[in-house]
Coordinates of C-alpha atoms in Angstrom, one line a residue:
Chain A
M44 CA 144.1 -50.4 -97.6
A45 CA 142.9 -47.5 -99.7
E46 CA 145.7 -48.1 -102.2
K47 CA 144.8 -51.8 -102.4
A48 CA 141.1 -50.9 -103.1
R49 CA 142.2 -48.5 -105.8
Q50 CA 144.4 -51.1 -107.5
Q51 CA 141.3 -53.4 -107.7
R52 CA 139.3 -50.8 -109.5
M53 CA 138.8 -51.0 -113.3
T54 CA 141.6 -49.6 -115.4
V55 CA 140.9 -47.6 -118.6
D56 CA 142.0 -50.5 -120.7
A57 CA 139.7 -53.0 -119.0
F58 CA 136.9 -50.4 -119.1
I59 CA 137.3 -50.0 -122.9
E60 CA 137.3 -53.7 -123.3
W61 CA 134.2 -54.1 -121.2
A62 CA 132.3 -51.1 -122.6
T63 CA 132.9 -52.0 -126.3
A64 CA 131.5 -55.5 -125.5
Q65 CA 128.2 -54.0 -124.2
P66 CA 125.2 -54.3 -126.7
R67 CA 124.0 -50.8 -125.8
G68 CA 124.6 -47.8 -123.5
R69 CA 127.4 -45.4 -123.1
Y70 CA 129.7 -45.1 -120.1
E71 CA 132.3 -43.0 -118.4
L72 CA 134.9 -44.3 -115.9
L73 CA 135.7 -42.3 -112.8
D74 CA 138.3 -43.5 -110.4
G75 CA 137.8 -47.1 -111.5
K76 CA 134.1 -47.0 -111.2
V77 CA 131.7 -47.1 -114.3
Y78 CA 129.0 -44.5 -114.7
A79 CA 126.2 -45.0 -117.3
M80 CA 125.3 -41.9 -119.3
S81 CA 121.6 -41.0 -119.2
P82 CA 119.5 -40.5 -122.3
E83 CA 119.8 -36.9 -123.3
R84 CA 117.2 -34.2 -123.5
V85 CA 116.4 -32.7 -126.9
A86 CA 118.1 -29.4 -125.9
H87 CA 121.3 -31.3 -125.1
N88 CA 121.2 -33.3 -128.3
E89 CA 120.6 -30.3 -130.5
A90 CA 123.3 -28.2 -128.9
K91 CA 125.8 -31.0 -129.2
Q92 CA 125.1 -31.5 -132.9
L93 CA 125.1 -27.9 -133.7
T94 CA 128.4 -27.3 -131.8
W95 CA 130.0 -30.2 -133.7
L96 CA 128.8 -28.7 -137.0
A97 CA 130.1 -25.3 -136.1
F98 CA 133.6 -26.7 -135.4
R99 CA 133.6 -28.9 -138.5
E100 CA 132.7 -25.9 -140.7
A101 CA 135.2 -23.6 -139.0
L102 CA 138.0 -26.2 -139.4
R103 CA 137.1 -26.7 -143.1
A104 CA 137.0 -23.0 -143.7
R105 CA 140.6 -22.7 -142.6
G106 CA 141.7 -26.0 -144.2
L107 CA 143.3 -27.1 -141.0
P108 CA 144.6 -30.7 -140.5
C109 CA 142.2 -31.1 -137.6
R110 CA 138.9 -32.9 -137.1
A111 CA 135.8 -32.4 -135.0
Y112 CA 134.4 -35.6 -133.4
G113 CA 131.0 -36.1 -131.8
D114 CA 130.5 -38.1 -128.6
G115 CA 131.1 -41.8 -128.6
L116 CA 134.9 -41.7 -128.1
T117 CA 136.6 -41.9 -124.8
V118 CA 139.3 -39.6 -123.5
P119 CA 141.6 -41.2 -120.8
I120 CA 142.6 -38.8 -118.0
D121 CA 144.6 -41.3 -115.9
A122 CA 144.9 -45.0 -115.3
T123 CA 141.4 -45.3 -113.9
T124 CA 139.4 -42.3 -115.3
S125 CA 138.1 -41.8 -118.9
Y126 CA 135.5 -39.4 -120.0
E127 CA 133.3 -39.0 -123.1
P128 CA 133.0 -35.4 -124.2
D129 CA 130.1 -34.2 -126.3
V130 CA 132.4 -32.8 -128.9
L131 CA 136.2 -32.7 -129.3
V132 CA 138.7 -31.4 -131.8
R133 CA 142.1 -33.0 -132.4
C134 CA 144.8 -32.0 -134.9
G135 CA 147.6 -33.9 -136.7
E136 CA 147.9 -37.3 -138.4
P137 CA 144.5 -39.0 -138.8
L138 CA 143.7 -41.7 -136.3
D139 CA 143.3 -45.4 -136.9
P140 CA 139.6 -45.7 -137.8
D141 CA 139.2 -48.6 -135.3
T142 CA 140.4 -46.6 -132.2
V143 CA 137.9 -45.6 -129.6
K144 CA 140.5 -43.6 -127.5
I145 CA 141.5 -40.0 -128.0
T146 CA 144.5 -38.9 -126.0
D147 CA 145.4 -35.6 -127.5
P148 CA 142.4 -33.3 -128.0
V149 CA 143.1 -29.6 -128.4
I150 CA 139.4 -28.6 -127.7
V151 CA 136.9 -30.5 -125.4
V152 CA 133.3 -29.4 -125.3
E153 CA 130.7 -30.5 -122.7
V154 CA 127.1 -29.6 -123.2
G155 CA 125.2 -29.3 -119.9
S156 CA 122.3 -28.2 -117.9
R157 CA 122.5 -27.4 -114.2
S158 CA 119.9 -30.0 -113.3
T159 CA 121.0 -32.8 -115.6
R160 CA 122.2 -35.9 -113.8
G161 CA 125.7 -36.9 -114.8
L162 CA 129.3 -36.3 -113.8
D163 CA 129.8 -32.6 -112.9
V164 CA 131.2 -30.8 -115.9
G165 CA 132.6 -28.0 -113.9
L166 CA 134.7 -30.4 -111.8
K167 CA 135.9 -32.2 -114.9
L168 CA 137.9 -29.0 -115.7
T169 CA 140.9 -30.0 -113.6
D170 CA 140.9 -33.5 -115.2
Y171 CA 140.7 -32.3 -118.8
F172 CA 143.5 -29.8 -118.2
E173 CA 145.7 -32.8 -117.1
L174 CA 145.9 -33.5 -120.8
A175 CA 149.0 -31.6 -122.1
S176 CA 147.4 -31.2 -125.5
L177 CA 144.3 -29.4 -124.2
A178 CA 144.1 -25.6 -124.9
H179 CA 140.3 -25.1 -124.6
Y180 CA 137.5 -26.4 -122.4
L181 CA 134.1 -25.2 -123.4
L182 CA 130.9 -25.6 -121.5
V183 CA 127.8 -25.1 -123.5
D184 CA 125.0 -24.2 -121.2
T185 CA 121.5 -25.1 -122.5
D186 CA 119.7 -23.5 -119.6
R187 CA 121.1 -20.0 -120.3
R188 CA 122.3 -20.2 -123.9
V189 CA 125.7 -19.2 -122.7
V190 CA 129.2 -20.7 -123.5
T191 CA 131.9 -20.6 -120.8
H192 CA 135.4 -20.7 -122.4
H193 CA 138.3 -21.8 -120.4
H194 CA 141.5 -21.2 -122.4
R195 CA 145.0 -22.3 -121.3
D196 CA 147.6 -20.1 -122.8
A197 CA 151.2 -21.0 -123.7
A198 CA 152.4 -20.0 -120.2
G199 CA 149.9 -22.4 -118.6
H200 CA 147.5 -19.8 -117.3
I201 CA 143.8 -20.4 -117.7
H202 CA 141.6 -17.5 -118.8
T203 CA 137.8 -17.9 -118.3
S204 CA 135.3 -15.9 -120.3
I205 CA 131.5 -16.0 -120.5
H206 CA 129.9 -15.6 -124.0
H207 CA 126.2 -14.9 -124.6
D208 CA 126.8 -14.0 -128.3
G209 CA 129.5 -12.9 -130.7
C210 CA 132.5 -14.9 -131.9
L211 CA 134.8 -17.2 -130.0
H212 CA 138.4 -17.2 -131.2
L213 CA 140.1 -20.5 -130.5
D214 CA 143.8 -20.5 -131.1
P215 CA 145.2 -23.2 -131.4
P216 CA 144.1 -24.4 -133.8
G217 CA 143.2 -20.9 -135.1
I218 CA 139.4 -20.9 -135.7
E219 CA 136.4 -18.8 -135.0
I220 CA 133.0 -20.0 -134.1
E221 CA 129.8 -18.1 -133.6
V222 CA 128.3 -18.6 -130.1
A223 CA 124.8 -18.4 -131.6
A224 CA 125.6 -21.4 -133.9
C225 CA 125.9 -23.7 -130.9
F226 CA 122.2 -23.3 -129.9
P227 CA 119.0 -24.3 -131.7
D228 CA 116.8 -21.4 -132.9
A229 CA 114.6 -20.1 -130.1
G230 CA 110.9 -20.5 -130.6
Chain B
M72 CA 106.1 -20.4 -125.1
A73 CA 109.4 -20.9 -123.2
E74 CA 109.2 -17.4 -121.9
K75 CA 105.6 -17.9 -120.7
A76 CA 106.5 -21.1 -118.9
R77 CA 109.4 -19.2 -117.2
Q78 CA 107.1 -16.4 -116.1
Q79 CA 104.8 -19.0 -114.4
G80 CA 107.8 -20.4 -112.3
M81 CA 108.2 -19.7 -108.7
T82 CA 109.8 -16.4 -107.8
V83 CA 112.7 -16.1 -105.3
D84 CA 110.4 -14.4 -102.8
A85 CA 107.7 -17.0 -103.1
F86 CA 110.4 -19.7 -102.8
I87 CA 111.8 -18.2 -99.6
E88 CA 108.4 -18.1 -98.1
W89 CA 107.7 -21.6 -99.1
A90 CA 111.1 -23.0 -98.1
T91 CA 111.2 -21.4 -94.7
A92 CA 107.8 -22.9 -94.0
Q93 CA 109.0 -26.5 -94.6
P94 CA 109.7 -28.5 -91.5
R95 CA 112.9 -30.0 -92.9
G96 CA 115.0 -30.2 -96.0
R97 CA 117.0 -27.7 -97.9
Y98 CA 116.3 -26.4 -101.4
E99 CA 117.6 -24.4 -104.3
L100 CA 115.5 -22.6 -107.0
L101 CA 116.5 -22.8 -110.6
D102 CA 114.4 -21.0 -113.3
G103 CA 111.4 -21.1 -111.0
K104 CA 111.6 -24.8 -110.2
V105 CA 112.5 -26.2 -106.7
Y106 CA 115.3 -28.7 -106.3
A107 CA 115.8 -30.5 -103.0
M108 CA 119.4 -30.8 -101.8
S109 CA 120.4 -34.4 -101.1
P110 CA 121.8 -35.5 -97.8
E111 CA 125.6 -35.0 -98.0
R112 CA 128.3 -37.6 -97.7
V113 CA 130.5 -37.3 -94.7
V114 CA 133.5 -36.2 -96.8
H115 CA 131.4 -33.3 -98.1
A116 CA 130.3 -32.2 -94.6
R117 CA 133.8 -32.4 -93.2
T118 CA 135.3 -30.5 -96.1
K119 CA 132.7 -27.8 -95.9
A120 CA 133.2 -27.3 -92.2
R121 CA 137.0 -27.0 -92.7
V122 CA 136.7 -24.5 -95.5
W123 CA 134.4 -22.4 -93.3
R124 CA 136.9 -22.7 -90.4
E125 CA 139.8 -21.7 -92.6
L126 CA 138.0 -18.7 -94.1
D127 CA 136.8 -17.6 -90.6
R128 CA 140.4 -17.9 -89.3
A129 CA 141.8 -16.0 -92.2
I130 CA 139.3 -13.1 -91.8
G131 CA 140.0 -13.0 -88.0
A132 CA 143.8 -12.9 -88.6
R133 CA 143.4 -9.7 -90.7
G134 CA 140.7 -8.2 -88.4
L135 CA 138.5 -7.5 -91.4
S136 CA 134.8 -6.5 -91.1
C137 CA 133.8 -9.6 -93.1
E138 CA 132.0 -12.8 -92.1
A139 CA 132.3 -16.4 -93.3
L140 CA 128.9 -18.0 -93.3
P141 CA 128.1 -21.8 -93.7
D142 CA 125.3 -23.2 -95.9
G143 CA 121.7 -22.6 -95.0
L144 CA 121.4 -19.2 -96.6
T145 CA 120.1 -18.5 -100.0
V146 CA 121.8 -16.3 -102.7
P147 CA 119.4 -14.9 -105.3
I148 CA 120.8 -14.8 -108.8
D149 CA 117.7 -13.4 -110.6
A150 CA 114.0 -13.3 -110.1
T151 CA 113.5 -17.1 -110.3
T152 CA 116.9 -18.6 -109.4
S153 CA 118.5 -18.8 -105.9
Y154 CA 121.3 -21.0 -104.8
E155 CA 122.7 -22.2 -101.5
P156 CA 126.5 -22.2 -101.5
D157 CA 128.4 -24.4 -99.1
V158 CA 130.3 -21.4 -97.7
L159 CA 130.3 -17.7 -98.5
V160 CA 132.1 -14.6 -97.3
R161 CA 130.5 -11.2 -97.2
C162 CA 131.9 -7.9 -96.0
G163 CA 130.5 -4.6 -94.7
E164 CA 127.7 -3.9 -92.2
P165 CA 126.5 -7.1 -90.6
V166 CA 123.3 -8.5 -92.0
D167 CA 120.0 -8.6 -90.1
P168 CA 120.1 -11.8 -88.0
D169 CA 116.6 -12.8 -89.3
T170 CA 117.5 -12.6 -93.0
V171 CA 117.9 -15.8 -95.0
K172 CA 119.0 -14.0 -98.2
I173 CA 122.6 -12.9 -99.0
T174 CA 122.8 -10.7 -102.0
D175 CA 126.4 -9.4 -101.9
P176 CA 128.9 -12.3 -101.3
V177 CA 132.5 -11.5 -102.2
I178 CA 133.5 -15.2 -102.1
V179 CA 131.3 -18.2 -102.8
V180 CA 132.5 -21.8 -102.2
E181 CA 130.9 -24.9 -103.5
V182 CA 132.2 -28.3 -102.3
G183 CA 131.7 -31.0 -104.9
S184 CA 132.4 -34.5 -106.2
R185 CA 132.0 -35.4 -109.9
S186 CA 129.5 -38.1 -109.2
T187 CA 127.4 -36.2 -106.6
R188 CA 123.8 -35.6 -107.6
G189 CA 122.9 -31.9 -107.5
L190 CA 122.9 -28.8 -109.6
D191 CA 126.1 -28.7 -111.6
V192 CA 128.6 -26.5 -109.7
G193 CA 130.6 -25.8 -112.9
L194 CA 127.6 -24.3 -114.7
K195 CA 126.7 -22.2 -111.6
L196 CA 129.8 -20.2 -112.4
T197 CA 128.1 -17.9 -114.9
D198 CA 125.2 -17.4 -112.5
Y199 CA 127.3 -16.5 -109.5
F200 CA 129.3 -14.0 -111.5
E201 CA 126.1 -12.2 -112.3
L202 CA 126.5 -10.9 -108.8
A203 CA 128.4 -7.6 -109.0
S204 CA 129.9 -8.2 -105.6
L205 CA 131.5 -11.5 -106.4
A206 CA 135.2 -11.6 -106.8
H207 CA 136.0 -15.3 -106.2
Y208 CA 134.2 -18.6 -106.9
L209 CA 136.0 -21.6 -105.4
L210 CA 135.2 -25.2 -106.3
V211 CA 136.5 -27.6 -103.7
D212 CA 136.8 -31.0 -105.2
T213 CA 136.7 -33.9 -102.7
D214 CA 137.5 -36.5 -105.3
R215 CA 140.9 -35.1 -106.1
R216 CA 141.7 -32.8 -103.2
V217 CA 142.1 -29.9 -105.5
V218 CA 140.7 -26.3 -105.4
T219 CA 139.7 -24.5 -108.6
H220 CA 139.8 -20.8 -108.1
H221 CA 137.9 -18.5 -110.5
R222 CA 138.9 -14.9 -109.8
R223 CA 137.3 -11.9 -111.4
D224 CA 139.7 -8.9 -111.4
A225 CA 138.9 -5.2 -111.4
A226 CA 138.7 -5.2 -115.2
G227 CA 136.1 -7.9 -115.1
H228 CA 138.4 -10.7 -116.5
I229 CA 138.2 -14.1 -114.9
Q230 CA 141.4 -16.0 -114.3
T231 CA 141.2 -19.7 -113.4
S232 CA 143.8 -21.5 -111.4
I233 CA 144.1 -25.0 -110.0
H234 CA 145.6 -25.6 -106.6
H235 CA 146.7 -28.9 -105.1
D236 CA 148.5 -27.2 -102.2
G237 CA 150.1 -24.0 -101.0
C238 CA 148.3 -20.7 -100.2
L239 CA 145.4 -19.1 -101.9
H240 CA 145.5 -15.3 -101.9
L241 CA 141.9 -13.8 -102.0
D242 CA 141.9 -10.1 -102.6
P243 CA 139.3 -8.7 -102.0
P244 CA 138.9 -9.0 -99.1
G245 CA 142.6 -9.5 -98.6
I246 CA 143.0 -12.9 -97.0
E247 CA 145.2 -16.0 -97.4
I248 CA 144.0 -19.5 -96.9
E249 CA 145.9 -22.7 -96.8
I250 CA 144.7 -25.3 -99.3
A251 CA 145.8 -28.1 -97.0
A252 CA 143.5 -26.8 -94.3
C253 CA 140.5 -27.5 -96.5
W254 CA 140.8 -31.3 -96.4
P255 CA 139.6 -33.5 -93.6
E256 CA 142.3 -35.6 -91.9
V257 CA 141.9 -39.2 -92.9
P258 CA 140.5 -41.0 -89.9
R259 CA 142.4 -43.9 -88.6
P260 CA 140.8 -47.3 -89.6

């Protein structure tokens, strides 16, 4: 019964077809069920933009064949789950400009606040690390101005570190970003 | 301005006084603001009970002077933030039976589902690790039947591991729990 119900849920392909036909709104798919993403608070929006900018500049400074993307793209996890990270970085051959799907991010960033409604960014950790390409999952916490860095090393071990300031070294792809650059100026 | 607003928020002590005077409901305090905890889904309640039972069993098996406690208690993080974990373990002298506040957990467990409304359990990680006593933060994921184990070692480094099955070794306090024991059996239709 449960298996049958699951089969009747929306697949990622059907979700993308449906979502791209909507006149407005952004969505995520979790276990075949669609979740609308709420309008963001200013703190979220600023942190997201600044984090994207920090990654873009860091990638350019190193001249790496990688790109930082803002939200709007969807990252499939399995046949019936697909998320939309706030920022992601992928490397390699440029993508088809018409694609909406990113399957091989090396870095995924979610900006969050403890009280924001939305899919729990902490529990997304296990899903994002299902992607073989993923080396870093960053949580940018607008409540505390702190970045949690989950780094999967070559042996598959995940190291978690909590950063209030200083530099974050992300290898691969071999870049450094300033933690302070991810947050709007206080005041 | 932000600092001033923060100073005017409810303190943990005022929160506890207020919350214990409520006839019903459970609450958490985040940066001086009160958040009501939603009624739980059955899968959450079943999982929470089983995790408590497994931790209680594991402590008993080793005869440790530790205690696994279910939710209902509050864990202060700072002057204006206090959370209520689903399960916690603390060791040492037993606490006063009248206290509602636990300040020295060695293990904190949050049971969650990606789509559940409530304070984000992933972002709570940095807050719980503000507690010097904390060695393990476990996220028990009812969507995927997976346990994420964040372990802080003696050097202060946090290692994260993802467990679908097998045994989880938690030291301190020196116990082993079975991942499979955390999940409710699927009731017959």
